[in-house]
XYZ file of C-alpha atoms in Angstrom:
579
model
C -32.238 52.160 -35.280
C -31.403 50.637 -31.976
C -30.838 46.930 -31.276
C -31.274 46.107 -27.582
C -28.931 43.560 -26.207
C -28.402 41.742 -22.758
C -25.342 43.799 -22.033
C -26.678 47.314 -23.632
C -27.682 49.066 -26.765
C -26.140 49.231 -30.322
C -27.054 51.855 -32.727
C -26.913 50.517 -36.470
C -27.294 52.690 -39.736
C -27.925 50.701 -43.555
C -25.709 52.403 -46.076
C -24.767 51.197 -49.442
C -26.212 47.929 -48.576
C -24.245 47.305 -45.250
C -25.206 47.509 -41.791
C -22.815 50.119 -39.917
C -22.453 50.172 -36.198
C -22.965 53.672 -35.074
C -22.728 53.626 -31.027
C -22.790 51.467 -28.303
C -24.362 52.264 -25.112
C -24.403 50.387 -21.572
C -27.891 51.246 -20.571
C -31.292 49.444 -20.788
C -34.393 50.999 -21.230
C -37.057 49.558 -19.095
C -39.789 52.161 -19.546
C -40.935 55.116 -21.641
C -44.068 56.978 -20.658
C -45.907 59.385 -22.526
C -44.137 62.579 -21.441
C -40.812 61.023 -22.758
C -39.512 60.061 -19.318
C -37.414 57.211 -19.509
C -36.327 54.702 -16.583
C -33.145 53.019 -17.552
C -30.608 50.678 -15.717
C -26.903 51.314 -15.850
C -23.845 49.771 -14.036
C -24.134 52.351 -11.483
C -27.545 51.820 -10.958
C -31.343 52.718 -12.034
C -32.190 56.337 -13.172
C -35.196 58.406 -13.937
C -34.600 60.894 -17.065
C -37.145 63.344 -17.964
C -36.497 65.743 -20.762
C -34.694 68.927 -19.443
C -34.005 67.595 -16.393
C -30.877 65.807 -14.854
C -31.046 62.012 -14.486
C -32.218 61.047 -10.958
C -30.564 58.080 -9.404
C -33.518 55.777 -7.638
C -31.273 52.724 -6.691
C -27.927 51.232 -6.389
C -28.788 47.840 -8.118
C -28.482 46.495 -11.761
C -30.289 44.167 -13.812
C -33.619 44.735 -13.714
C -35.426 43.376 -16.631
C -38.692 45.092 -16.853
C -40.982 47.737 -15.736
C -44.453 48.495 -15.989
C -46.929 51.254 -15.094
C -50.150 50.811 -13.100
C -53.414 52.805 -13.714
C -52.279 56.231 -13.730
C -48.702 55.878 -13.677
C -48.640 56.425 -9.533
C -47.051 52.958 -9.036
C -44.299 51.354 -11.271
C -43.781 47.492 -11.229
C -40.435 46.245 -11.869
C -38.368 42.728 -11.985
C -35.154 41.586 -11.623
C -33.394 38.158 -11.163
C -31.860 39.010 -7.595
C -34.573 40.540 -5.843
C -37.916 39.134 -7.754
C -40.581 41.970 -7.959
C -39.702 45.447 -6.760
C -41.851 48.730 -7.085
C -41.411 52.563 -7.353
C -43.747 55.350 -6.214
C -42.498 58.781 -6.816
C -38.762 58.539 -6.621
C -38.972 56.029 -3.703
C -37.469 52.470 -4.748
C -39.597 49.644 -2.727
C -36.426 47.690 -2.043
C -34.365 50.836 -0.838
C -37.271 52.221 1.615
C -39.502 49.202 2.927
C -40.713 51.486 5.531
C -42.295 53.811 2.850
C -44.342 51.329 1.344
C -47.898 50.311 2.205
C -48.517 47.069 4.251
C -50.330 45.492 1.344
C -47.469 46.307 -1.165
C -44.757 44.924 1.395
C -47.074 41.657 1.339
C -46.807 41.500 -2.374
C -43.103 42.112 -2.583
C -42.214 39.472 -0.129
C -44.652 36.863 -1.728
C -42.596 37.295 -4.624
C -39.030 37.541 -3.359
C -36.361 35.973 -5.365
C -38.798 34.908 -8.048
C -38.174 36.237 -11.405
C -41.214 37.125 -13.261
C -41.686 37.657 -17.000
C -43.023 41.000 -18.501
C -45.952 42.457 -17.016
C -48.529 44.046 -19.127
C -51.301 46.576 -18.032
C -55.199 45.867 -19.152
C -57.819 47.983 -19.591
C -59.009 48.071 -15.630
C -55.522 48.774 -14.498
C -54.499 45.301 -13.512
C -51.160 43.924 -13.859
C -50.682 40.433 -15.819
C -47.388 38.530 -15.715
C -46.041 35.021 -15.279
C -43.246 33.070 -13.921
C -41.377 31.933 -16.523
C -43.152 28.507 -17.841
C -45.373 28.157 -14.649
C -48.353 30.022 -13.217
C -50.148 33.386 -14.493
C -50.465 36.299 -12.117
C -52.411 39.497 -11.554
C -51.823 42.462 -9.401
C -54.927 44.631 -8.647
C -55.724 47.531 -6.574
C -59.188 47.317 -4.683
C -61.365 50.412 -4.215
C -60.045 51.040 -0.581
C -56.300 51.383 -2.072
C -54.978 48.056 -0.986
C -52.983 45.742 -3.463
C -53.360 42.417 -3.790
C -52.413 39.528 -6.371
C -53.913 36.152 -7.601
C -52.627 33.278 -9.223
C -54.171 31.091 -12.088
C -53.498 27.635 -12.971
C -55.508 24.454 -13.951
C -58.408 24.838 -11.634
C -59.157 28.481 -13.173
C -59.552 26.862 -16.534
C -56.127 27.025 -18.008
C -54.857 24.481 -20.561
C -51.617 24.051 -18.655
C -49.869 25.062 -15.750
C -46.951 26.392 -18.000
C -47.811 29.741 -19.259
C -45.493 31.038 -22.138
C -47.022 34.301 -23.182
C -50.138 36.642 -22.718
C -51.418 39.845 -24.489
C -54.447 41.993 -22.939
C -56.624 44.000 -25.076
C -58.359 47.327 -24.219
C -61.776 45.810 -24.765
C -61.503 43.871 -21.654
C -60.170 40.600 -23.215
C -57.052 38.557 -22.536
C -55.102 36.203 -24.610
C -52.911 33.667 -22.971
C -50.425 31.235 -24.611
C -49.542 28.015 -22.625
C -47.794 24.803 -23.620
C -50.718 23.239 -24.811
C -52.406 25.875 -26.796
C -54.073 29.405 -26.923
C -56.946 30.623 -24.794
C -59.168 33.799 -24.765
C -60.523 35.173 -21.630
C -62.719 38.129 -20.877
C -62.194 40.239 -17.821
C -64.637 41.797 -16.035
C -64.130 45.110 -13.947
C -62.772 44.599 -10.162
C -60.955 41.320 -8.966
C -59.987 39.127 -12.024
C -61.765 36.230 -12.867
C -60.964 34.168 -16.131
C -63.935 33.828 -18.241
C -63.047 31.670 -21.195
C -64.803 32.295 -24.441
C -62.087 30.427 -27.058
C -59.695 27.887 -26.780
C -57.434 27.205 -29.976
C -55.172 24.170 -30.362
C -53.932 22.266 -33.413
C -57.255 20.711 -33.864
C -58.507 24.344 -34.775
C -55.558 25.257 -37.665
C -52.601 26.208 -35.103
C -49.415 25.161 -36.486
C -48.027 24.542 -33.034
C -49.782 24.199 -29.536
C -46.637 25.949 -27.531
C -47.276 29.377 -27.949
C -44.613 31.395 -27.198
C -45.994 34.969 -28.213
C -49.339 36.247 -29.052
C -50.599 39.782 -30.435
C -53.877 40.971 -31.756
C -53.494 43.759 -34.543
C -56.255 46.301 -35.162
C -57.985 44.467 -37.641
C -58.672 41.740 -35.428
C -56.221 38.971 -36.657
C -53.892 36.970 -34.319
C -50.404 36.855 -35.014
C -49.026 33.600 -33.199
C -45.566 32.709 -32.380
C -45.090 28.895 -31.797
C -42.092 26.366 -31.219
C -40.261 25.971 -32.863
C -40.162 29.053 -34.962
C -43.331 29.098 -36.600
C -45.398 32.356 -37.218
C -48.855 32.325 -37.935
C -51.778 34.848 -38.694
C -55.137 33.399 -37.915
C -58.846 35.001 -37.833
C -60.411 33.135 -35.011
C -63.646 34.622 -35.756
C -64.293 32.425 -38.567
C -63.750 29.295 -36.456
C -67.361 28.045 -36.013
C -68.858 27.237 -32.584
C -71.451 25.057 -31.907
C -73.600 24.638 -28.711
C -72.350 21.743 -26.273
C -74.291 18.274 -27.235
C -76.263 16.365 -24.739
C -74.836 12.811 -23.082
C -76.156 9.663 -22.813
C -74.866 6.152 -20.691
C -73.463 4.223 -23.597
C -72.872 1.764 -20.844
C -73.179 1.191 -17.040
C -71.649 -2.152 -15.548
C -71.923 -3.246 -11.811
C -69.071 -5.469 -10.958
C -68.371 -6.283 -14.532
C -72.058 -7.007 -15.202
C -74.047 -4.664 -17.714
C -77.291 -2.919 -15.919
C -80.063 -0.900 -17.776
C -79.922 2.730 -16.436
C -83.161 4.477 -15.386
C -84.962 7.218 -13.115
C -84.900 4.637 -10.203
C -81.526 4.433 -7.890
C -79.502 1.886 -8.816
C -78.808 -0.210 -5.659
C -75.161 -1.021 -4.985
C -73.499 -2.894 -1.927
C -71.088 -0.376 -0.275
C -67.664 -1.051 -0.037
C -68.214 -4.185 -2.459
C -69.358 -3.051 -5.627
C -67.181 -1.933 -8.913
C -69.240 0.708 -10.545
C -68.208 1.727 -14.499
C -69.902 3.944 -16.645
C -69.229 5.065 -20.406
C -70.412 8.450 -21.725
C -71.456 8.988 -24.950
C -72.505 12.087 -26.815
C -75.555 12.644 -28.990
C -73.778 14.455 -31.611
C -70.576 13.650 -33.621
C -69.901 16.921 -34.951
C -66.545 18.626 -34.062
C -65.952 15.577 -31.604
C -62.364 16.814 -31.027
C -63.804 20.081 -29.564
C -65.772 18.239 -27.188
C -64.733 17.370 -23.288
C -66.487 15.713 -20.419
C -66.853 16.814 -17.369
C -68.445 14.844 -14.392
C -69.173 15.016 -10.512
C -70.476 12.667 -7.798
C -72.845 14.568 -5.476
C -72.293 15.147 -2.442
C -68.711 13.782 -2.519
C -67.637 16.288 -5.249
C -68.495 19.934 -4.998
C -67.263 21.129 -8.404
C -66.815 19.696 -11.974
C -64.116 17.080 -12.675
C -62.466 17.047 -16.348
C -62.670 13.865 -17.897
C -60.728 15.535 -20.983
C -60.729 13.047 -23.930
C -61.596 9.718 -21.837
C -65.279 8.767 -22.035
C -65.209 6.248 -19.095
C -65.045 6.424 -15.653
C -64.962 3.751 -12.573
C -65.980 3.966 -9.042
C -63.927 1.081 -7.103
C -65.865 1.167 -3.766
C -68.443 3.397 -2.345
C -69.129 3.929 1.310
C -72.771 3.602 2.084
C -75.179 6.448 1.314
C -77.078 8.402 -1.507
C -75.263 9.783 -4.552
C -76.213 11.141 -7.759
C -73.609 10.786 -10.632
C -73.765 14.083 -12.779
C -71.967 14.561 -16.351
C -71.981 16.896 -19.010
C -70.307 17.713 -22.544
C -68.374 20.961 -22.907
C -67.526 22.572 -26.159
C -64.667 24.990 -26.569
C -66.148 28.331 -26.719
C -69.835 27.412 -25.850
C -71.769 26.696 -22.498
C -71.785 23.519 -21.145
C -74.471 20.994 -22.426
C -77.547 19.631 -20.553
C -76.535 17.429 -17.385
C -77.078 13.728 -17.506
C -77.997 12.292 -14.063
C -78.377 8.916 -12.591
C -79.130 8.411 -8.865
C -77.093 5.758 -6.810
C -78.026 4.040 -3.689
C -74.929 2.397 -1.623
C -76.316 -0.063 0.975
C -74.163 -1.384 3.658
C -73.136 -5.095 3.818
C -75.103 -7.005 6.339
C -72.462 -6.752 9.037
C -72.641 -2.965 8.860
C -76.632 -2.763 8.986
C -78.073 -1.225 11.952
C -80.163 -4.404 12.586
C -77.007 -6.777 12.455
C -75.776 -4.160 15.033
C -78.473 -4.643 17.057
C -78.442 -8.533 16.888
C -75.011 -8.541 17.570
C -75.715 -6.790 20.873
C -78.534 -8.999 21.519
C -76.346 -12.027 20.908
C -73.501 -10.839 23.028
C -75.717 -9.745 25.717
C -77.885 -13.067 25.971
C -75.607 -15.181 27.445
C -75.457 -12.613 30.068
C -79.308 -12.246 30.508
C -79.820 -16.126 30.753
C -76.909 -15.961 33.318
C -78.683 -13.583 35.143
C -82.152 -15.010 34.588
C -80.797 -18.528 35.614
C -79.196 -17.113 38.656
C -82.370 -15.350 39.636
C -84.602 -18.460 39.233
C -81.995 -20.326 41.445
C -82.432 -17.543 43.965
C -86.208 -18.089 43.768
C -85.988 -21.601 43.954
C -83.684 -21.497 46.784
C -86.212 -19.087 48.773
C -88.991 -21.253 47.782
C -87.269 -24.160 49.346
C -86.654 -22.141 52.233
C -90.117 -21.215 52.416
C -91.337 -24.829 51.691
C -89.148 -26.224 54.721
C -90.079 -23.512 57.145
C -93.970 -24.266 56.179
C -93.311 -27.861 56.668
C -91.085 -27.578 60.017
C -94.032 -25.274 61.281
C -97.328 -26.884 60.249
C -96.059 -30.503 60.275
C -93.344 -30.681 63.190
C -94.661 -27.811 64.892
C -98.034 -29.059 65.352
C -96.778 -32.535 65.855
C -94.437 -31.273 68.925
C -97.252 -29.102 70.226
C -99.300 -32.741 70.627
C -96.495 -34.299 71.983
C -96.520 -31.596 74.836
C -100.022 -31.495 75.085
C -99.973 -35.705 75.752
C -97.255 -35.285 77.947
C -99.312 -32.813 80.343
C -102.316 -35.423 80.158
C -100.052 -38.162 81.141
C -98.855 -36.117 84.038
C -102.451 -35.622 85.088
C -103.998 -39.073 84.193
C -104.103 -42.265 85.854
C -101.755 -44.968 85.404
C -104.123 -46.771 82.837
C -104.871 -43.315 80.970
C -101.188 -42.402 81.276
C -100.535 -45.656 79.451
C -102.759 -44.617 76.295
C -101.541 -41.514 76.147
C -97.835 -42.855 76.216
C -98.489 -44.893 73.494
C -100.151 -41.531 71.394
C -96.727 -39.972 72.269
C -94.685 -42.588 70.788
C -96.961 -42.578 67.899
C -96.668 -39.036 67.080
C -92.723 -39.249 67.847
C -92.554 -41.625 65.199
C -94.589 -39.675 62.623
C -92.574 -36.517 63.444
C -89.208 -38.676 62.872
C -90.818 -39.700 59.809
C -91.562 -36.399 58.709
C -88.015 -34.827 59.441
C -86.514 -37.870 57.239
C -88.570 -36.814 54.477
C -87.754 -33.313 54.712
C -83.891 -33.822 55.196
C -84.138 -36.255 52.262
C -85.895 -33.767 49.510
C -83.275 -31.343 50.228
C -80.351 -33.605 49.572
C -78.719 -33.000 45.881
C -77.866 -36.353 45.786
C -81.272 -37.443 45.851
C -82.309 -35.496 42.653
C -82.355 -38.789 40.484
C -85.009 -41.129 40.036
C -83.270 -43.719 41.192
C -83.138 -42.384 44.412
C -86.847 -41.538 44.854
C -87.442 -45.244 43.508
C -85.147 -46.324 46.564
C -87.302 -44.116 48.912
C -90.271 -45.429 47.976
C -89.383 -49.159 48.569
C -88.113 -48.386 51.860
C -90.969 -46.694 53.088
C -93.143 -49.084 51.296
C -91.422 -52.235 53.275
C -91.425 -50.679 56.445
C -95.279 -49.920 56.425
C -96.590 -52.780 54.424
C -94.600 -55.571 56.469
C -96.302 -55.320 59.734
C -99.883 -56.023 58.470
C -98.537 -58.808 56.221
C -99.494 -56.967 53.062
C -97.164 -58.249 49.927
C -95.392 -55.337 47.764
C -93.863 -55.388 44.526
C -92.356 -52.395 42.424
C -90.857 -52.882 38.914
C -90.486 -50.623 35.859
C -87.846 -49.932 33.233
C -86.300 -46.540 32.052
C -86.154 -46.030 28.060
C -83.811 -43.004 28.616
C -81.694 -41.482 31.213
C -83.625 -40.243 33.797
C -83.458 -36.467 34.255
C -82.878 -34.749 37.275
C -86.245 -34.071 39.241
C -87.060 -30.900 41.191
C -87.383 -31.014 45.005
C -91.210 -29.919 44.586
C -91.489 -33.334 42.188
C -89.613 -35.479 44.535
C -91.604 -34.286 47.429
C -95.082 -34.801 46.160
C -94.489 -37.682 44.363
C -93.154 -39.192 47.684
C -95.943 -37.774 49.928
C -98.665 -38.685 47.336
C -97.563 -42.237 47.352
C -97.447 -42.370 51.076
C -100.791 -41.295 50.669
C -101.679 -44.268 48.784
C -100.214 -46.532 51.115
C -101.481 -45.214 53.875
C -105.226 -45.516 52.249
C -104.371 -49.105 51.208
C -103.484 -50.184 54.905
C -106.046 -48.356 56.397
C -109.252 -48.713 54.332
C -108.754 -51.210 51.550
C -108.159 -54.500 53.535
C -106.228 -55.837 50.327
C -103.105 -58.486 50.697
C -100.940 -57.163 47.873
C -99.900 -53.831 46.719
C -98.351 -53.500 43.136
C -96.174 -50.515 41.579
C -95.283 -50.242 37.852
C -93.442 -47.195 36.373
C -92.084 -46.470 32.979
C -89.894 -43.330 32.182
C -89.011 -42.134 29.195
C -87.636 -38.546 27.672
C -90.719 -36.873 27.901
C -92.612 -38.314 30.809
C -93.050 -40.494 34.099
C -96.113 -42.890 33.981
C -96.497 -44.394 37.616
C -99.197 -46.967 38.244
C -100.216 -48.349 41.722
C -102.642 -51.111 42.380
C -104.228 -52.838 45.393
C -106.488 -56.288 45.770
C -108.678 -54.580 48.546
C -112.407 -54.402 48.639
C -112.514 -50.910 47.011
C -115.051 -48.282 46.931
C -117.422 -46.139 45.359
C -116.027 -42.640 44.500
C -119.401 -40.879 44.581
C -119.693 -41.978 48.076
C -116.094 -41.383 49.563
C -115.425 -39.436 52.491
C -112.586 -36.662 53.150
C -110.715 -39.109 54.995
C -109.372 -41.000 52.132
C -107.151 -38.063 51.165
C -108.280 -38.178 47.234
C -108.584 -34.667 47.222
C -105.201 -33.852 48.712
C -103.587 -36.670 46.204
C -105.120 -34.331 43.281
C -103.834 -31.269 44.726
C -100.336 -32.260 45.272
C -100.494 -34.001 41.612
C -101.763 -30.837 40.042
C -99.012 -28.810 42.061
C -96.106 -30.345 40.169
C -98.357 -30.456 36.811
C -99.181 -34.158 36.730
C -102.437 -35.955 35.895
C -104.296 -38.041 38.050
C -106.807 -40.724 37.676
C -108.483 -43.180 40.256
C -110.419 -46.339 39.003
C -112.042 -48.071 41.615
C -115.156 -50.084 42.467
C -116.588 -52.120 45.892
C -114.984 -55.452 45.633
C -112.726 -54.605 42.692
C -109.608 -52.879 44.448
C -108.368 -49.415 43.535
C -106.000 -48.307 40.759
C -104.070 -45.209 40.566
C -102.669 -43.846 37.331
C -100.276 -40.794 37.370
C -98.649 -39.171 34.412
C -95.857 -36.482 35.096
C -94.551 -34.768 32.097
C -90.797 -33.871 31.821
């Protein structure tokens, strides 16, 4: 027999209980086809040897480690530590004539350049399977249009480990893959390669080791498994019982460390502030070591996430939104079990809610709105003041000046006696106009906004008016709180009302004394004016007493006016102005 070594091949013979080395050849047979053609490597390069024909040299490189034929043998694949993956079509070596290669084949060679690959084996569909030593599993396949492609398989495709150690394709469309963590069986469909697991074998299933270095299935269906370190095992995987995957239940549900009861209604959480913990449990305890859990949180997770042997999962802080927690059990070699669902509703904290944002905008905008409203109010008040002054000047001062002009014309035309009378009227009218002008100027002066300024103006006017007819005057009161500022309208109407009352007392009452009392509180002003004159009957009063004008002025500033009088009993006027 021949023993193949790294540096060549040695022939041995067994004679009389001894092994005798027969010959040495420094060539390495990579592949022998059904017609007897051999592909060998020698120090001088790579050769093809066909029966009855001289050898054909394909390339000048030595060190190819394996070779595999694709479906129909039209393309050969081979690998070396120096160049990585290489190919042969006919007698053309890809590394020697890259321009002769199809674009899809050149792309594969570029992808595996410098990467040493383990032995390739061809499955029933003509696809080549290989792996990088102790790393990922690869498949090279040809599509219907003749282009070549490759696919890498890892943990995301269901492999137990990213360290593949061995594989073995079966003609009936199955593939055994040995990894560092156990042995897996997959079914393969024609076309593009897709791994569909049908069994998983680990130490719990009777393996003598999980680091599977070699695997082979014999004609009787038994598995021959070589596991490190140096354990060989014959196993009938068909006798390992398989059960359906069990259902799940929520054994415990905690919100911020406190247990809550699961149910069909969404579990309410506070987004960004709630810690959620879930503990799962299977509804059966048969072969629990063969069951693992998967979960996903929709819509954040689009694929199932393996929980492995763990039974608990924690979500620290979820953003605002609606979620559905889903979990299922998976038993090795069986379809997944029924899905457990729990609805979740994560509400944002109050400072992230829409109504809080709206309230914040309103609060921030409120000072500006109030300032604008105050500015508009001031402008309106200023316009109202201007209109009031213009009206007063037009009505009072304008009409008075017209009368002065008329009296002057009469004086010019009248006799001396009549001129003296008209001159007296001119003087009286001029004094009245001067008084009205002082009232207007006084009302618009800002330092007169207080009650003290109005009280002083009342006293001065009463002293000037009542001293000539010899009427005694007394004004007193008390302020329980600091008097507020009075608007121009309030000051002006109060002063005009007060002057109207005094004029009525001088002209019609025939009194000897006028008394004024006032009281100022936080909520209003009370003003009482009384005389000891002859009084009158309110039902028979004429328009000359000015009661109608007094009530009109009181109504204009929102004050209540009450007049109490009777013939021979004097007159009392009470005014209440809310502040």
